[in-house]
Amino acid sequence: MKELRKYYRIKGTPEEIYASLVNPFAISLWTGANAEMSEEPGSGFSLFDGDIEGVNISFEKDRKIVQEWFFGDQDKLSIVSITLRPDRHFTKIELHHTNIPDEAYDDMVDGWDNYYFGGLKDFFEK
């Protein structure tokens, strides 16, 4: 199992970025794919037409999202924490993703950089 900690900076307020990560309509706009999402702790979510699925653990409005991501049958939970902080006209984003299966690690890094936060950055900065 591996762990990933990365930082991103996207033009927009924490409120705008947060809304784009929790509103299923907004998620569909920047991903171009179907999304199911709710800010209800314990609710399931699905992103990128079901390529990513899991359970929402907790939310701090405009500040933090914590989720469990599913990787099939594994003993340890894979937890994703996304923390948002204002930085002038930008938002600093800290990603912490734990218990990534070794065989999925490179794909996860690529996915975070190019599709998840890369897609969000493209959406906000075009």
mmCIF file with all atom_site columns, C-alpha atoms in Angstrom:
data_model
loop_
_atom_site.group_PDB
_atom_site.id
_atom_site.type_symbol
_atom_site.label_atom_id
_atom_site.label_alt_id
_atom_site.label_comp_id
_atom_site.label_asym_id
_atom_site.label_entity_id
_atom_site.label_seq_id
_atom_site.pdbx_PDB_ins_code
_atom_site.Cartn_x
_atom_site.Cartn_y
_atom_site.Cartn_z
_atom_site.occupancy
_atom_site.B_iso_or_equiv
_atom_site.pdbx_formal_charge
_atom_site.auth_seq_id
_atom_site.auth_comp_id
_atom_site.auth_asym_id
_atom_site.auth_atom_id
_atom_site.pdbx_PDB_model_num
ATOM 1   C CA . MET A 1 1   ? 0.000   0.000  0.000   1.00 0.00 ? 1   MET A CA 1
ATOM 2   C CA . LYS A 1 2   ? 1.176   3.491  -0.823  1.00 0.00 ? 2   LYS A CA 1
ATOM 3   C CA . GLU A 1 3   ? 0.319   7.002  0.276   1.00 0.00 ? 3   GLU A CA 1
ATOM 4   C CA . LEU A 1 4   ? 0.105   10.182 -1.807  1.00 0.00 ? 4   LEU A CA 1
ATOM 5   C CA . ARG A 1 5   ? 0.309   13.797 -0.672  1.00 0.00 ? 5   ARG A CA 1
ATOM 6   C CA . LYS A 1 6   ? 0.155   16.478 -3.378  1.00 0.00 ? 6   LYS A CA 1
ATOM 7   C CA . TYR A 1 7   ? -0.585  20.164 -3.617  1.00 0.00 ? 7   TYR A CA 1
ATOM 8   C CA . TYR A 1 8   ? -2.450  22.045 -6.314  1.00 0.00 ? 8   TYR A CA 1
ATOM 9   C CA . ARG A 1 9   ? -3.308  25.710 -6.897  1.00 0.00 ? 9   ARG A CA 1
ATOM 10  C CA . ILE A 1 10  ? -6.411  26.651 -8.881  1.00 0.00 ? 10  ILE A CA 1
ATOM 11  C CA . LYS A 1 11  ? -7.750  30.089 -9.735  1.00 0.00 ? 11  LYS A CA 1
ATOM 12  C CA . GLY A 1 12  ? -11.026 30.537 -7.854  1.00 0.00 ? 12  GLY A CA 1
ATOM 13  C CA . THR A 1 13  ? -12.254 30.874 -4.295  1.00 0.00 ? 13  THR A CA 1
ATOM 14  C CA . PRO A 1 14  ? -12.469 27.944 -1.861  1.00 0.00 ? 14  PRO A CA 1
ATOM 15  C CA . GLU A 1 15  ? -16.258 28.343 -2.039  1.00 0.00 ? 15  GLU A CA 1
ATOM 16  C CA . GLU A 1 16  ? -16.229 27.936 -5.840  1.00 0.00 ? 16  GLU A CA 1
ATOM 17  C CA . ILE A 1 17  ? -13.831 24.992 -5.771  1.00 0.00 ? 17  ILE A CA 1
ATOM 18  C CA . TYR A 1 18  ? -15.748 23.267 -2.961  1.00 0.00 ? 18  TYR A CA 1
ATOM 19  C CA . ALA A 1 19  ? -19.057 23.651 -4.830  1.00 0.00 ? 19  ALA A CA 1
ATOM 20  C CA . SER A 1 20  ? -17.432 22.155 -7.931  1.00 0.00 ? 20  SER A CA 1
ATOM 21  C CA . LEU A 1 21  ? -16.370 19.109 -5.916  1.00 0.00 ? 21  LEU A CA 1
ATOM 22  C CA . VAL A 1 22  ? -19.691 18.387 -4.169  1.00 0.00 ? 22  VAL A CA 1
ATOM 23  C CA . ASN A 1 23  ? -22.414 19.463 -6.627  1.00 0.00 ? 23  ASN A CA 1
ATOM 24  C CA . PRO A 1 24  ? -23.107 16.609 -9.090  1.00 0.00 ? 24  PRO A CA 1
ATOM 25  C CA . PHE A 1 25  ? -24.162 19.021 -11.866 1.00 0.00 ? 25  PHE A CA 1
ATOM 26  C CA . ALA A 1 26  ? -20.950 21.054 -11.450 1.00 0.00 ? 26  ALA A CA 1
ATOM 27  C CA . ILE A 1 27  ? -18.846 17.875 -11.345 1.00 0.00 ? 27  ILE A CA 1
ATOM 28  C CA . SER A 1 28  ? -20.406 16.764 -14.643 1.00 0.00 ? 28  SER A CA 1
ATOM 29  C CA . LEU A 1 29  ? -19.530 20.139 -16.197 1.00 0.00 ? 29  LEU A CA 1
ATOM 30  C CA . TRP A 1 30  ? -15.791 19.892 -15.514 1.00 0.00 ? 30  TRP A CA 1
ATOM 31  C CA . THR A 1 31  ? -15.432 16.125 -15.970 1.00 0.00 ? 31  THR A CA 1
ATOM 32  C CA . GLY A 1 32  ? -17.723 15.702 -18.963 1.00 0.00 ? 32  GLY A CA 1
ATOM 33  C CA . ALA A 1 33  ? -19.049 12.547 -17.265 1.00 0.00 ? 33  ALA A CA 1
ATOM 34  C CA . ASN A 1 34  ? -21.935 11.481 -15.044 1.00 0.00 ? 34  ASN A CA 1
ATOM 35  C CA . ALA A 1 35  ? -21.543 12.036 -11.303 1.00 0.00 ? 35  ALA A CA 1
ATOM 36  C CA . GLU A 1 36  ? -23.504 11.119 -8.193  1.00 0.00 ? 36  GLU A CA 1
ATOM 37  C CA . MET A 1 37  ? -22.610 13.124 -5.079  1.00 0.00 ? 37  MET A CA 1
ATOM 38  C CA . SER A 1 38  ? -24.225 14.273 -1.854  1.00 0.00 ? 38  SER A CA 1
ATOM 39  C CA . GLU A 1 39  ? -22.835 16.194 1.124   1.00 0.00 ? 39  GLU A CA 1
ATOM 40  C CA . GLU A 1 40  ? -24.489 13.663 3.428   1.00 0.00 ? 40  GLU A CA 1
ATOM 41  C CA . PRO A 1 41  ? -21.899 11.737 5.487   1.00 0.00 ? 41  PRO A CA 1
ATOM 42  C CA . GLY A 1 42  ? -22.309 8.022  4.834   1.00 0.00 ? 42  GLY A CA 1
ATOM 43  C CA . SER A 1 43  ? -23.721 8.517  1.346   1.00 0.00 ? 43  SER A CA 1
ATOM 44  C CA . GLY A 1 44  ? -22.182 6.797  -1.643  1.00 0.00 ? 44  GLY A CA 1
ATOM 45  C CA . PHE A 1 45  ? -20.695 8.691  -4.567  1.00 0.00 ? 45  PHE A CA 1
ATOM 46  C CA . SER A 1 46  ? -19.744 7.902  -8.143  1.00 0.00 ? 46  SER A CA 1
ATOM 47  C CA . LEU A 1 47  ? -17.522 9.993  -10.441 1.00 0.00 ? 47  LEU A CA 1
ATOM 48  C CA . PHE A 1 48  ? -16.364 9.728  -14.057 1.00 0.00 ? 48  PHE A CA 1
ATOM 49  C CA . ASP A 1 49  ? -19.288 7.510  -15.127 1.00 0.00 ? 49  ASP A CA 1
ATOM 50  C CA . GLY A 1 50  ? -18.663 5.122  -12.215 1.00 0.00 ? 50  GLY A CA 1
ATOM 51  C CA . ASP A 1 51  ? -14.887 4.756  -12.662 1.00 0.00 ? 51  ASP A CA 1
ATOM 52  C CA . ILE A 1 52  ? -14.465 6.136  -9.129  1.00 0.00 ? 52  ILE A CA 1
ATOM 53  C CA . GLU A 1 53  ? -16.809 5.050  -6.340  1.00 0.00 ? 53  GLU A CA 1
ATOM 54  C CA . GLY A 1 54  ? -16.819 5.300  -2.586  1.00 0.00 ? 54  GLY A CA 1
ATOM 55  C CA . VAL A 1 55  ? -18.460 6.681  0.532   1.00 0.00 ? 55  VAL A CA 1
ATOM 56  C CA . ASN A 1 56  ? -18.498 10.258 1.802   1.00 0.00 ? 56  ASN A CA 1
ATOM 57  C CA . ILE A 1 57  ? -17.135 10.420 5.348   1.00 0.00 ? 57  ILE A CA 1
ATOM 58  C CA . SER A 1 58  ? -17.249 14.099 6.304   1.00 0.00 ? 58  SER A CA 1
ATOM 59  C CA . PHE A 1 59  ? -17.510 17.638 5.002   1.00 0.00 ? 59  PHE A CA 1
ATOM 60  C CA . GLU A 1 60  ? -16.418 21.033 6.319   1.00 0.00 ? 60  GLU A CA 1
ATOM 61  C CA . LYS A 1 61  ? -18.196 23.480 4.030   1.00 0.00 ? 61  LYS A CA 1
ATOM 62  C CA . ASP A 1 62  ? -15.804 25.360 1.729   1.00 0.00 ? 62  ASP A CA 1
ATOM 63  C CA . ARG A 1 63  ? -12.814 23.830 3.549   1.00 0.00 ? 63  ARG A CA 1
ATOM 64  C CA . LYS A 1 64  ? -12.507 20.023 3.572   1.00 0.00 ? 64  LYS A CA 1
ATOM 65  C CA . ILE A 1 65  ? -13.855 16.810 2.060   1.00 0.00 ? 65  ILE A CA 1
ATOM 66  C CA . VAL A 1 66  ? -13.038 13.317 3.388   1.00 0.00 ? 66  VAL A CA 1
ATOM 67  C CA . GLN A 1 67  ? -14.024 10.200 1.445   1.00 0.00 ? 67  GLN A CA 1
ATOM 68  C CA . GLU A 1 68  ? -13.346 6.475  1.315   1.00 0.00 ? 68  GLU A CA 1
ATOM 69  C CA . TRP A 1 69  ? -12.435 5.328  -2.201  1.00 0.00 ? 69  TRP A CA 1
ATOM 70  C CA . PHE A 1 70  ? -13.062 1.718  -3.218  1.00 0.00 ? 70  PHE A CA 1
ATOM 71  C CA . PHE A 1 71  ? -10.362 -0.507 -4.742  1.00 0.00 ? 71  PHE A CA 1
ATOM 72  C CA . GLY A 1 72  ? -12.142 -3.848 -4.592  1.00 0.00 ? 72  GLY A CA 1
ATOM 73  C CA . ASP A 1 73  ? -11.427 -6.183 -1.690  1.00 0.00 ? 73  ASP A CA 1
ATOM 74  C CA . GLN A 1 74  ? -8.738  -4.722 0.541   1.00 0.00 ? 74  GLN A CA 1
ATOM 75  C CA . ASP A 1 75  ? -8.266  -4.804 4.288   1.00 0.00 ? 75  ASP A CA 1
ATOM 76  C CA . LYS A 1 76  ? -7.353  -1.169 4.886   1.00 0.00 ? 76  LYS A CA 1
ATOM 77  C CA . LEU A 1 77  ? -9.607  1.729  3.930   1.00 0.00 ? 77  LEU A CA 1
ATOM 78  C CA . SER A 1 78  ? -8.315  4.038  1.191   1.00 0.00 ? 78  SER A CA 1
ATOM 79  C CA . ILE A 1 79  ? -9.056  7.534  2.530   1.00 0.00 ? 79  ILE A CA 1
ATOM 80  C CA . VAL A 1 80  ? -8.979  10.728 0.444   1.00 0.00 ? 80  VAL A CA 1
ATOM 81  C CA . SER A 1 81  ? -8.784  14.105 2.218   1.00 0.00 ? 81  SER A CA 1
ATOM 82  C CA . ILE A 1 82  ? -9.044  17.297 0.181   1.00 0.00 ? 82  ILE A CA 1
ATOM 83  C CA . THR A 1 83  ? -8.310  20.512 2.087   1.00 0.00 ? 83  THR A CA 1
ATOM 84  C CA . LEU A 1 84  ? -8.955  23.954 0.586   1.00 0.00 ? 84  LEU A CA 1
ATOM 85  C CA . ARG A 1 85  ? -7.262  27.207 1.660   1.00 0.00 ? 85  ARG A CA 1
ATOM 86  C CA . PRO A 1 86  ? -7.590  30.694 0.168   1.00 0.00 ? 86  PRO A CA 1
ATOM 87  C CA . ASP A 1 87  ? -4.556  32.240 -1.557  1.00 0.00 ? 87  ASP A CA 1
ATOM 88  C CA . ARG A 1 88  ? -5.456  35.655 -3.019  1.00 0.00 ? 88  ARG A CA 1
ATOM 89  C CA . HIS A 1 89  ? -7.377  34.886 -6.236  1.00 0.00 ? 89  HIS A CA 1
ATOM 90  C CA . PHE A 1 90  ? -6.526  31.192 -6.008  1.00 0.00 ? 90  PHE A CA 1
ATOM 91  C CA . THR A 1 91  ? -7.252  28.215 -3.793  1.00 0.00 ? 91  THR A CA 1
ATOM 92  C CA . LYS A 1 92  ? -4.470  26.036 -2.438  1.00 0.00 ? 92  LYS A CA 1
ATOM 93  C CA . ILE A 1 93  ? -5.528  22.409 -2.405  1.00 0.00 ? 93  ILE A CA 1
ATOM 94  C CA . GLU A 1 94  ? -3.888  19.718 -0.315  1.00 0.00 ? 94  GLU A CA 1
ATOM 95  C CA . LEU A 1 95  ? -4.621  16.154 -1.348  1.00 0.00 ? 95  LEU A CA 1
ATOM 96  C CA . HIS A 1 96  ? -3.844  13.279 1.008   1.00 0.00 ? 96  HIS A CA 1
ATOM 97  C CA . HIS A 1 97  ? -4.716  9.803  -0.277  1.00 0.00 ? 97  HIS A CA 1
ATOM 98  C CA . THR A 1 98  ? -3.877  6.794  1.902   1.00 0.00 ? 98  THR A CA 1
ATOM 99  C CA . ASN A 1 99  ? -3.734  3.027  1.325   1.00 0.00 ? 99  ASN A CA 1
ATOM 100 C CA . ILE A 1 100 ? -3.499  3.052  -2.457  1.00 0.00 ? 100 ILE A CA 1
ATOM 101 C CA . PRO A 1 101 ? -2.812  -0.459 -3.762  1.00 0.00 ? 101 PRO A CA 1
ATOM 102 C CA . ASP A 1 102 ? 0.736   -0.662 -5.169  1.00 0.00 ? 102 ASP A CA 1
ATOM 103 C CA . GLU A 1 103 ? -0.504  -1.722 -8.601  1.00 0.00 ? 103 GLU A CA 1
ATOM 104 C CA . ALA A 1 104 ? -2.899  1.263  -8.801  1.00 0.00 ? 104 ALA A CA 1
ATOM 105 C CA . TYR A 1 105 ? -0.489  3.953  -7.555  1.00 0.00 ? 105 TYR A CA 1
ATOM 106 C CA . ASP A 1 106 ? 0.864   5.259  -10.887 1.00 0.00 ? 106 ASP A CA 1
ATOM 107 C CA . ASP A 1 107 ? -2.642  5.389  -12.395 1.00 0.00 ? 107 ASP A CA 1
ATOM 108 C CA . MET A 1 108 ? -3.908  7.258  -9.335  1.00 0.00 ? 108 MET A CA 1
ATOM 109 C CA . VAL A 1 109 ? -1.144  9.882  -9.542  1.00 0.00 ? 109 VAL A CA 1
ATOM 110 C CA . ASP A 1 110 ? -1.886  10.353 -13.246 1.00 0.00 ? 110 ASP A CA 1
ATOM 111 C CA . GLY A 1 111 ? -5.621  10.526 -12.571 1.00 0.00 ? 111 GLY A CA 1
ATOM 112 C CA . TRP A 1 112 ? -5.307  13.141 -9.838  1.00 0.00 ? 112 TRP A CA 1
ATOM 113 C CA . ASP A 1 113 ? -2.940  15.296 -11.912 1.00 0.00 ? 113 ASP A CA 1
ATOM 114 C CA . ASN A 1 114 ? -4.514  15.045 -15.359 1.00 0.00 ? 114 ASN A CA 1
ATOM 115 C CA . TYR A 1 115 ? -8.186  14.264 -14.870 1.00 0.00 ? 115 TYR A CA 1
ATOM 116 C CA . TYR A 1 116 ? -9.347  15.235 -11.395 1.00 0.00 ? 116 TYR A CA 1
ATOM 117 C CA . PHE A 1 117 ? -7.447  18.393 -10.475 1.00 0.00 ? 117 PHE A CA 1
ATOM 118 C CA . GLY A 1 118 ? -6.158  18.882 -14.015 1.00 0.00 ? 118 GLY A CA 1
ATOM 119 C CA . GLY A 1 119 ? -9.741  18.916 -15.307 1.00 0.00 ? 119 GLY A CA 1
ATOM 120 C CA . LEU A 1 120 ? -10.865 21.224 -12.514 1.00 0.00 ? 120 LEU A CA 1
ATOM 121 C CA . LYS A 1 121 ? -7.975  23.612 -13.203 1.00 0.00 ? 121 LYS A CA 1
ATOM 122 C CA . ASP A 1 122 ? -8.738  23.658 -16.943 1.00 0.00 ? 122 ASP A CA 1
ATOM 123 C CA . PHE A 1 123 ? -12.395 24.397 -16.188 1.00 0.00 ? 123 PHE A CA 1
ATOM 124 C CA . PHE A 1 124 ? -11.626 27.345 -13.896 1.00 0.00 ? 124 PHE A CA 1
ATOM 125 C CA . GLU A 1 125 ? -8.711  28.821 -15.801 1.00 0.00 ? 125 GLU A CA 1
ATOM 126 C CA . LYS A 1 126 ? -10.011 28.811 -19.392 1.00 0.00 ? 126 LYS A CA 1
#
